[in-house]
Amino acid sequence: PNIFKCCHANLQKLLELLMLLVYCNSSQHATIHTDDAEDGKPENLTSKLATNINALEILVDLMARCIPYIILYVEEHSGKRPALSAESLKDLVRFSVEAAIKIRRSSNDNRPSDTISSPNRVDLSSELLVTTLQLYSDHPDNYSIVEPRYHILSHYILAFPTFKEVSTKVLVLKTLEYVCTGLVGSDVTLPLTVTCQIYFALCRILMKKCSRDSSSGEKTKRMMGEFLLDLKALSDTIEKLFPLDESLYQVMCDCGFLDEKLQEYYKYVSSRRPVSEDGTCSSDLAKSTTMDETYVAICRILKLVIAQNEISPSRREFDRKVLNNFLACAIKELGDDACEASLSVFESMLSVGDRSASEDMSCIIDIIRCSGQKLPVSRLTKVFKMIKEALGKNAAAQDA
C-alpha cells in the first residue's frame, strides 16, 4: 500500500527494477544482429525480450490496486480478480460501465486510484501503462508474449470509462494505436473487440438517457457529458485505425453493429421522436437535440462500416430497413448536426453500393414526400444536395 505514497522518482526506480526482472536472462535466449556497429556498441546487442514474464505478476497486482473497475470488481467478488476472455467480455463491459456510473455519482471516493488528485501523489495507473508501453516497444515479440497471458492493455481499455484523468485515457488510446499500427503481425483482436464493446456500451447508455427525458440533475448531466467525451475519444481512435487495420471492420460486424446494436439504437432514437398522433412529421424541428452528439458519433463509425461492407468479399447481410429508418429519423426529427451525419451515411451507401441502391433510394423518396407534412426547406435542400452528389458517383444509384 505504501507505493501509493512514494514520490515519482522512487516509483520510476521500482518500475525500472521490475523491467530488469522481466528481461532477466534474455541475453541467453535472444540477440539482435546488426550489420554495422553503432556508437561503438558490439554487433550483437542484448535483446530486451520478456523471458521472465512471471515478474509481471507484480505489475498485475499493482493494477488490481489502482484501476478503478478492477478495485470494485475485487470488492464485489470476494477478492477474485476479473478473468478476461471472449466469453466473459460482455459481462465485464457491463460491469465497467456500471462501475463508472458509481464512481461518477460518488462524491467521497477515497480509493487509492488515479481518481484522487494530489500534488504529491503519483498517478500509478498511468505509470504502469507507460511501463507496459515501454515493454511492448522494447522488443517486437513482447506484446505477443505478455498480452495473451495478462491482457494488460485490454484491461486498461475495459477500465477506460472509469478513469477520471483525461491524460490516462489519452495514454490508453495511444497505446492501443501503437499496438495496432506499430507491431505488425500481432494479434490485436481482443483489444479491438474490447474497444468496440466499450464504444457500443457508451452509445447505449447515452442514447437510452436521451430517449427518456431531457430533464436531469446537474450531477447526471455532468456524468453524461463525461461519457459523451469518452465516446468521442473512442470514435476518434476507431476512425483513425479503421483504414489501417482490416480486422476492425470484421470486429465491428462480429460485435453486432449492423444487427442488434443498430436495432437497439433505432429503438431509442425512434422512441423520442416528436411525431403527432397520426404519425406525421412534426412541423417544429429544433436546431439541436440532446441526442445529436451521440447520434453523430455513431454515424461517424457507421459510415465506415457500411462503406466497407458494400465492397467487402465477406459482405454481411443485415436488415436494411432498420438502417434506413435509423437514418431517416435524424433527418425528420433530430437537429441539424444529426441530419447532416445521417445524410453523410446515405451518401456513402449510394456512392459505393449497387445491390441495395433501390431500397435506399425508396427510403429517401419517402423522406422527400414528408415535405408535404412541413419538413423544413433547409432539410429538403440538404437531401437533394446529397442525392446529386451520390448520383454523380454511382450509376447504379441513378437507375434506382
Short mmCIF file of C-alpha atoms in Angstrom, two decimals:
data_model
loop_
_atom_site.label_atom_id
_atom_site.label_comp_id
_atom_site.label_asym_id
_atom_site.label_seq_id
_atom_site.Cartn_x
_atom_site.Cartn_y
_atom_site.Cartn_z
CA PRO A 1 0.00 0.00 0.00
CA ASN A 2 2.92 2.40 0.68
CA ILE A 3 3.67 2.52 -3.01
CA PHE A 4 0.80 4.98 -3.38
CA LYS A 5 2.68 7.41 -1.15
CA CYS A 6 6.08 7.17 -2.82
CA CYS A 7 7.40 10.01 -4.94
CA HIS A 8 7.58 9.84 -8.72
CA ALA A 9 11.36 9.29 -8.79
CA ASN A 10 11.19 6.33 -6.43
CA LEU A 11 8.30 4.79 -8.35
CA GLN A 12 10.30 5.11 -11.55
CA LYS A 13 13.19 3.26 -9.93
CA LEU A 14 10.89 0.49 -8.73
CA LEU A 15 9.40 0.03 -12.19
CA GLU A 16 12.86 0.05 -13.77
CA LEU A 17 13.87 -2.74 -11.41
CA LEU A 18 10.73 -4.62 -12.37
CA MET A 19 11.67 -4.41 -16.03
CA LEU A 20 15.13 -5.71 -15.26
CA LEU A 21 13.48 -8.74 -13.70
CA VAL A 22 11.27 -9.21 -16.75
CA TYR A 23 14.30 -9.10 -19.07
CA CYS A 24 16.38 -11.31 -16.77
CA ASN A 25 18.38 -13.96 -18.70
CA SER A 26 17.12 -12.60 -22.02
CA SER A 27 20.72 -12.43 -23.26
CA GLN A 28 20.87 -16.22 -23.08
CA HIS A 29 17.92 -16.61 -25.40
CA ALA A 30 17.91 -13.81 -27.90
CA THR A 31 20.24 -11.33 -29.53
CA ILE A 32 19.70 -8.76 -32.20
CA HIS A 33 22.23 -8.95 -35.00
CA THR A 34 23.18 -5.73 -36.72
CA ASP A 35 25.32 -5.30 -39.80
CA ASP A 36 27.02 -2.19 -38.55
CA ALA A 37 28.16 -1.25 -35.09
CA GLU A 38 26.71 2.00 -33.83
CA ASP A 39 28.34 4.34 -31.32
CA GLY A 40 30.99 1.76 -30.51
CA LYS A 41 28.44 -0.87 -29.43
CA PRO A 42 29.15 -4.54 -30.23
CA GLU A 43 27.41 -6.09 -33.22
CA ASN A 44 25.44 -8.46 -31.00
CA LEU A 45 23.12 -6.33 -28.91
CA THR A 46 21.33 -7.87 -25.98
CA SER A 47 17.63 -8.02 -26.80
CA LYS A 48 15.07 -6.79 -24.34
CA LEU A 49 12.93 -9.85 -24.78
CA ALA A 50 10.50 -10.63 -21.97
CA THR A 51 11.76 -14.03 -20.87
CA ASN A 52 10.82 -13.84 -17.19
CA ILE A 53 7.20 -12.77 -17.52
CA ASN A 54 6.33 -14.19 -14.11
CA ALA A 55 7.86 -10.98 -12.75
CA LEU A 56 4.89 -9.15 -14.27
CA GLU A 57 2.72 -10.60 -11.52
CA ILE A 58 3.97 -7.59 -9.54
CA LEU A 59 2.62 -5.20 -12.18
CA VAL A 60 -0.67 -7.06 -12.39
CA ASP A 61 -1.01 -6.92 -8.60
CA LEU A 62 -0.46 -3.16 -8.69
CA MET A 63 -3.08 -2.84 -11.43
CA ALA A 64 -5.59 -4.53 -9.14
CA ARG A 65 -4.90 -1.82 -6.55
CA CYS A 66 -5.19 1.24 -8.78
CA ILE A 67 -7.51 0.54 -11.74
CA PRO A 68 -11.00 1.59 -10.63
CA TYR A 69 -13.09 -1.12 -12.27
CA ILE A 70 -10.78 -3.88 -11.00
CA ILE A 71 -10.91 -2.46 -7.47
CA LEU A 72 -14.71 -2.58 -7.46
CA TYR A 73 -14.79 -6.00 -9.11
CA VAL A 74 -12.48 -7.48 -6.47
CA GLU A 75 -14.59 -5.95 -3.70
CA GLU A 76 -17.83 -7.36 -5.09
CA HIS A 77 -16.44 -10.81 -5.96
CA SER A 78 -14.81 -11.77 -2.66
CA GLY A 79 -11.28 -10.86 -3.70
CA LYS A 80 -11.44 -12.54 -7.10
CA ARG A 81 -9.95 -10.58 -9.99
CA PRO A 82 -11.74 -10.29 -13.35
CA ALA A 83 -10.78 -13.04 -15.80
CA LEU A 84 -10.94 -11.58 -19.28
CA SER A 85 -12.00 -13.87 -22.13
CA ALA A 86 -14.29 -13.83 -25.14
CA GLU A 87 -16.99 -15.45 -23.01
CA SER A 88 -16.73 -13.02 -20.08
CA LEU A 89 -16.23 -9.84 -22.11
CA LYS A 90 -19.84 -8.65 -22.30
CA ASP A 91 -20.33 -9.09 -18.56
CA LEU A 92 -17.11 -7.24 -17.82
CA VAL A 93 -18.04 -4.37 -20.15
CA ARG A 94 -21.38 -4.08 -18.39
CA PHE A 95 -19.65 -4.13 -15.01
CA SER A 96 -17.14 -1.46 -16.07
CA VAL A 97 -19.84 0.94 -17.26
CA GLU A 98 -21.83 0.38 -14.06
CA ALA A 99 -18.64 0.97 -12.08
CA ALA A 100 -18.07 4.22 -13.99
CA ILE A 101 -21.56 5.37 -13.04
CA LYS A 102 -20.94 4.55 -9.37
CA ILE A 103 -17.60 6.36 -9.39
CA ARG A 104 -19.05 9.47 -11.00
CA ARG A 105 -22.00 9.53 -8.64
CA SER A 106 -19.82 9.13 -5.60
CA SER A 107 -18.74 12.40 -4.05
CA ASN A 108 -16.49 10.80 -1.44
CA ASP A 109 -14.25 8.45 -3.36
CA ASN A 110 -11.16 7.87 -1.25
CA ARG A 111 -9.88 4.89 -3.16
CA PRO A 112 -6.14 4.51 -3.88
CA SER A 113 -6.54 5.18 -7.55
CA ASP A 114 -5.96 7.84 -10.14
CA THR A 115 -9.32 9.32 -9.24
CA ILE A 116 -7.65 11.19 -6.38
CA SER A 117 -5.68 14.24 -7.32
CA SER A 118 -2.87 15.48 -5.11
CA PRO A 119 0.27 17.45 -5.98
CA ASN A 120 2.40 14.86 -4.16
CA ARG A 121 0.58 11.80 -5.43
CA VAL A 122 1.79 9.77 -8.40
CA ASP A 123 -0.69 8.51 -10.96
CA LEU A 124 0.11 4.84 -10.54
CA SER A 125 -2.30 3.59 -13.21
CA SER A 126 -0.67 5.83 -15.81
CA GLU A 127 2.85 4.91 -14.72
CA LEU A 128 2.04 1.20 -15.04
CA LEU A 129 0.67 1.75 -18.53
CA VAL A 130 3.76 3.75 -19.54
CA THR A 131 5.86 0.83 -18.33
CA THR A 132 3.71 -1.58 -20.37
CA LEU A 133 4.07 0.58 -23.46
CA GLN A 134 7.84 0.60 -22.98
CA LEU A 135 7.78 -3.18 -22.58
CA TYR A 136 5.84 -3.65 -25.83
CA SER A 137 8.09 -1.26 -27.73
CA ASP A 138 11.37 -2.69 -26.42
CA HIS A 139 11.01 -5.86 -28.47
CA PRO A 140 8.51 -6.70 -31.24
CA ASP A 141 7.70 -10.06 -29.64
CA ASN A 142 6.97 -8.81 -26.14
CA TYR A 143 3.35 -7.96 -26.86
CA SER A 144 2.68 -11.45 -28.21
CA ILE A 145 4.39 -12.98 -25.18
CA VAL A 146 2.75 -10.88 -22.47
CA GLU A 147 -0.68 -9.71 -23.64
CA PRO A 148 -2.30 -13.14 -24.26
CA ARG A 149 -1.46 -14.11 -20.68
CA TYR A 150 -2.13 -10.93 -18.71
CA HIS A 151 -4.37 -8.85 -21.04
CA ILE A 152 -2.84 -5.66 -19.63
CA LEU A 153 -3.91 -3.40 -22.49
CA SER A 154 -7.36 -4.97 -22.72
CA HIS A 155 -7.97 -4.39 -19.00
CA TYR A 156 -6.97 -0.74 -19.40
CA ILE A 157 -9.42 -0.35 -22.29
CA LEU A 158 -12.11 -2.03 -20.20
CA ALA A 159 -11.40 0.49 -17.45
CA PHE A 160 -11.50 3.42 -19.89
CA PRO A 161 -14.84 4.92 -18.73
CA THR A 162 -13.86 4.53 -15.05
CA PHE A 163 -10.77 6.74 -15.28
CA LYS A 164 -11.29 10.38 -14.37
CA GLU A 165 -7.96 11.74 -15.57
CA VAL A 166 -8.05 12.68 -19.25
CA SER A 167 -4.30 12.10 -19.52
CA THR A 168 -4.78 8.45 -18.53
CA LYS A 169 -7.48 7.97 -21.15
CA VAL A 170 -5.30 9.55 -23.83
CA LEU A 171 -2.47 7.22 -22.89
CA VAL A 172 -4.74 4.17 -23.11
CA LEU A 173 -5.81 5.08 -26.65
CA LYS A 174 -2.26 5.97 -27.73
CA THR A 175 -1.07 2.58 -26.50
CA LEU A 176 -3.83 0.86 -28.46
CA GLU A 177 -2.90 2.82 -31.58
CA TYR A 178 0.75 1.87 -31.19
CA VAL A 179 -0.02 -1.82 -30.78
CA CYS A 180 -2.34 -1.84 -33.81
CA THR A 181 -0.03 0.11 -36.11
CA GLY A 182 3.47 -0.42 -34.77
CA LEU A 183 3.50 -4.14 -34.06
CA VAL A 184 2.83 -5.63 -37.48
CA GLY A 185 1.53 -9.17 -37.36
CA SER A 186 0.45 -9.09 -33.73
CA ASP A 187 -2.98 -10.40 -32.79
CA VAL A 188 -4.95 -7.37 -31.66
CA THR A 189 -8.39 -8.94 -31.93
CA LEU A 190 -9.17 -8.87 -28.20
CA PRO A 191 -8.08 -5.25 -27.55
CA LEU A 192 -10.06 -4.13 -30.61
CA THR A 193 -13.09 -6.15 -29.51
CA VAL A 194 -12.93 -4.61 -26.04
CA THR A 195 -12.66 -1.15 -27.62
CA CYS A 196 -15.72 -1.75 -29.79
CA GLN A 197 -17.76 -3.16 -26.92
CA ILE A 198 -16.96 -0.19 -24.68
CA TYR A 199 -17.86 2.11 -27.59
CA PHE A 200 -21.21 0.33 -28.04
CA ALA A 201 -21.93 0.39 -24.30
CA LEU A 202 -21.37 4.15 -24.14
CA CYS A 203 -23.60 4.64 -27.20
CA ARG A 204 -26.31 2.62 -25.50
CA ILE A 205 -26.26 4.46 -22.17
CA LEU A 206 -26.26 7.87 -23.87
CA MET A 207 -29.00 7.01 -26.37
CA LYS A 208 -31.12 5.44 -23.64
CA LYS A 209 -30.81 8.52 -21.43
CA CYS A 210 -31.62 10.93 -24.27
CA SER A 211 -34.66 8.89 -25.33
CA ARG A 212 -36.25 9.09 -21.90
CA ASP A 213 -36.17 12.74 -20.91
CA SER A 214 -34.21 15.93 -21.21
CA SER A 215 -34.53 16.93 -17.56
CA SER A 216 -31.76 15.73 -15.27
CA GLY A 217 -29.92 16.86 -12.19
CA GLU A 218 -26.60 18.61 -12.56
CA LYS A 219 -24.63 15.55 -11.46
CA THR A 220 -26.35 13.35 -14.07
CA LYS A 221 -25.84 15.94 -16.80
CA ARG A 222 -22.17 16.20 -15.90
CA MET A 223 -21.81 12.42 -15.91
CA MET A 224 -23.47 12.10 -19.33
CA GLY A 225 -21.24 14.88 -20.61
CA GLU A 226 -18.18 12.94 -19.47
CA PHE A 227 -19.46 9.76 -21.11
CA LEU A 228 -20.01 11.72 -24.32
CA LEU A 229 -16.39 12.92 -24.24
CA ASP A 230 -15.31 9.30 -23.77
CA LEU A 231 -17.41 8.26 -26.75
CA LYS A 232 -15.93 10.97 -28.94
CA ALA A 233 -12.39 9.97 -27.95
CA LEU A 234 -13.10 6.33 -28.79
CA SER A 235 -14.68 7.40 -32.10
CA ASP A 236 -11.53 9.35 -32.98
CA THR A 237 -9.34 6.30 -32.36
CA ILE A 238 -11.63 3.86 -34.19
CA GLU A 239 -11.87 6.26 -37.14
CA LYS A 240 -8.09 6.58 -37.19
CA LEU A 241 -7.46 2.82 -37.03
CA PHE A 242 -10.20 1.76 -39.45
CA PRO A 243 -8.26 2.27 -42.72
CA LEU A 244 -5.07 0.90 -41.14
CA ASP A 245 -6.35 -2.35 -39.68
CA GLU A 246 -8.59 -4.53 -41.85
CA SER A 247 -9.66 -6.63 -38.88
CA LEU A 248 -11.50 -3.70 -37.29
CA TYR A 249 -14.34 -3.99 -39.82
CA GLN A 250 -14.71 -7.68 -39.01
CA VAL A 251 -14.62 -6.99 -35.27
CA MET A 252 -17.31 -4.33 -35.60
CA CYS A 253 -19.56 -6.72 -37.51
CA ASP A 254 -18.83 -9.62 -35.16
CA CYS A 255 -19.88 -7.41 -32.25
CA GLY A 256 -23.26 -6.95 -33.93
CA PHE A 257 -23.02 -3.33 -35.03
CA LEU A 258 -25.18 -3.89 -38.12
CA ASP A 259 -27.59 -6.15 -36.29
CA GLU A 260 -28.65 -5.94 -32.64
CA LYS A 261 -26.69 -2.76 -31.88
CA LEU A 262 -28.25 -0.80 -34.73
CA GLN A 263 -31.70 -2.17 -33.87
CA GLU A 264 -31.25 -1.05 -30.28
CA TYR A 265 -30.11 2.45 -31.27
CA TYR A 266 -33.05 2.76 -33.66
CA LYS A 267 -35.40 1.80 -30.82
CA TYR A 268 -34.04 4.64 -28.70
CA VAL A 269 -33.99 7.29 -31.42
CA SER A 270 -37.49 6.41 -32.64
CA SER A 271 -38.95 6.35 -29.13
CA ARG A 272 -38.09 10.02 -28.57
CA ARG A 273 -39.39 11.23 -31.95
CA PRO A 274 -41.80 14.19 -31.61
CA VAL A 275 -44.44 12.83 -34.01
CA SER A 276 -48.14 13.61 -33.89
CA GLU A 277 -50.77 11.02 -33.08
CA ASP A 278 -51.42 10.25 -36.76
CA GLY A 279 -47.71 9.52 -37.31
CA THR A 280 -46.91 12.59 -39.41
CA CYS A 281 -43.73 14.62 -39.02
CA SER A 282 -43.60 17.41 -36.52
CA SER A 283 -43.70 20.89 -38.03
CA ASP A 284 -41.33 22.25 -35.41
CA LEU A 285 -37.79 20.91 -35.76
CA ALA A 286 -35.19 22.09 -33.30
CA LYS A 287 -31.75 23.22 -34.43
CA SER A 288 -30.31 20.73 -31.98
CA THR A 289 -31.43 18.00 -29.59
CA THR A 290 -29.82 16.23 -26.64
CA MET A 291 -29.33 13.14 -28.78
CA ASP A 292 -27.47 14.82 -31.66
CA GLU A 293 -23.88 14.43 -30.49
CA THR A 294 -24.28 10.75 -29.66
CA TYR A 295 -26.03 10.16 -32.97
CA VAL A 296 -23.21 11.90 -34.83
CA ALA A 297 -20.61 9.74 -33.06
CA ILE A 298 -22.49 6.60 -34.12
CA CYS A 299 -22.78 7.77 -37.72
CA ARG A 300 -19.05 8.51 -37.93
CA ILE A 301 -18.29 4.82 -37.44
CA LEU A 302 -21.44 3.52 -39.14
CA LYS A 303 -20.40 5.30 -42.33
CA LEU A 304 -17.05 3.50 -42.36
CA VAL A 305 -18.54 0.08 -41.63
CA ILE A 306 -21.33 0.40 -44.21
CA ALA A 307 -18.94 1.60 -46.93
CA GLN A 308 -16.56 -1.30 -46.23
CA ASN A 309 -19.44 -3.76 -46.13
CA GLU A 310 -20.61 -2.71 -49.59
CA ILE A 311 -17.30 -3.68 -51.17
CA SER A 312 -16.20 -6.48 -48.87
CA PRO A 313 -16.00 -10.02 -50.32
CA SER A 314 -17.32 -11.23 -46.96
CA ARG A 315 -20.26 -8.85 -47.03
CA ARG A 316 -22.57 -9.09 -44.02
CA GLU A 317 -26.29 -9.30 -44.63
CA PHE A 318 -28.47 -7.28 -42.28
CA ASP A 319 -31.89 -5.66 -42.05
CA ARG A 320 -31.55 -2.72 -44.41
CA LYS A 321 -34.91 -1.36 -43.34
CA VAL A 322 -33.67 -0.83 -39.77
CA LEU A 323 -30.64 1.07 -41.07
CA ASN A 324 -32.71 3.28 -43.36
CA ASN A 325 -35.26 4.01 -40.64
CA PHE A 326 -32.45 4.87 -38.22
CA LEU A 327 -31.03 7.34 -40.72
CA ALA A 328 -34.44 8.75 -41.65
CA CYS A 329 -35.21 9.56 -38.01
CA ALA A 330 -32.39 12.08 -37.85
CA ILE A 331 -33.50 13.88 -41.00
CA LYS A 332 -37.09 14.07 -39.83
CA GLU A 333 -36.75 14.58 -36.12
CA LEU A 334 -33.27 15.40 -34.79
CA GLY A 335 -31.12 18.52 -35.01
CA ASP A 336 -29.02 19.86 -37.88
CA ASP A 337 -25.79 18.07 -36.97
CA ALA A 338 -27.55 14.71 -36.69
CA CYS A 339 -29.29 15.33 -40.01
CA GLU A 340 -26.00 16.03 -41.76
CA ALA A 341 -24.42 12.93 -40.19
CA SER A 342 -27.32 10.81 -41.43
CA LEU A 343 -27.07 12.22 -44.95
CA SER A 344 -23.34 11.53 -44.94
CA VAL A 345 -24.06 7.84 -44.32
CA PHE A 346 -26.76 7.82 -47.00
CA GLU A 347 -24.32 9.37 -49.48
CA SER A 348 -21.68 6.80 -48.64
CA MET A 349 -24.19 3.99 -49.20
CA LEU A 350 -25.41 5.33 -52.53
CA SER A 351 -21.92 6.21 -53.74
CA VAL A 352 -20.49 2.70 -53.49
CA GLY A 353 -23.46 0.35 -53.27
CA ASP A 354 -25.49 -1.19 -56.05
CA ARG A 355 -27.28 -4.23 -54.62
CA SER A 356 -29.34 -2.15 -52.19
CA ALA A 357 -29.49 1.14 -54.08
CA SER A 358 -33.17 0.73 -54.91
CA GLU A 359 -34.17 0.20 -51.28
CA ASP A 360 -32.03 3.11 -50.12
CA MET A 361 -33.49 5.45 -52.74
CA SER A 362 -37.03 4.40 -51.78
CA CYS A 363 -36.33 5.46 -48.22
CA ILE A 364 -35.01 8.82 -49.39
CA ILE A 365 -38.05 9.37 -51.60
CA ASP A 366 -40.27 8.71 -48.59
CA ILE A 367 -38.33 11.36 -46.69
CA ILE A 368 -38.88 13.85 -49.53
CA ARG A 369 -42.59 13.09 -49.51
CA CYS A 370 -42.56 14.14 -45.89
CA SER A 371 -42.11 17.68 -47.23
CA GLY A 372 -45.86 17.78 -47.71
CA GLN A 373 -46.06 17.41 -43.94
CA LYS A 374 -43.93 20.52 -43.38
CA LEU A 375 -40.43 19.11 -43.47
CA PRO A 376 -38.34 22.31 -43.49
CA VAL A 377 -36.98 23.54 -46.81
CA SER A 378 -33.50 23.60 -45.32
CA ARG A 379 -33.70 19.85 -44.72
CA LEU A 380 -35.04 19.19 -48.20
CA THR A 381 -32.21 21.21 -49.69
CA LYS A 382 -29.66 19.08 -47.85
CA VAL A 383 -31.36 15.87 -49.02
CA PHE A 384 -31.37 16.96 -52.68
CA LYS A 385 -27.73 18.05 -52.46
CA MET A 386 -26.79 14.63 -51.06
CA ILE A 387 -28.70 12.84 -53.84
CA LYS A 388 -26.98 14.93 -56.51
CA GLU A 389 -23.52 14.15 -55.18
CA ALA A 390 -24.25 10.46 -54.71
CA LEU A 391 -25.78 10.01 -58.17
CA GLY A 392 -22.70 11.56 -59.72
CA LYS A 393 -20.56 8.82 -58.20
CA ASN A 394 -22.69 5.73 -58.81
CA ALA A 395 -24.57 4.80 -61.96
CA ALA A 396 -26.45 2.05 -60.17
CA ALA A 397 -27.98 4.62 -57.87
CA GLN A 398 -29.14 6.59 -60.93
CA ASP A 399 -31.02 3.57 -62.21
CA ALA A 400 -32.64 3.09 -58.81
#
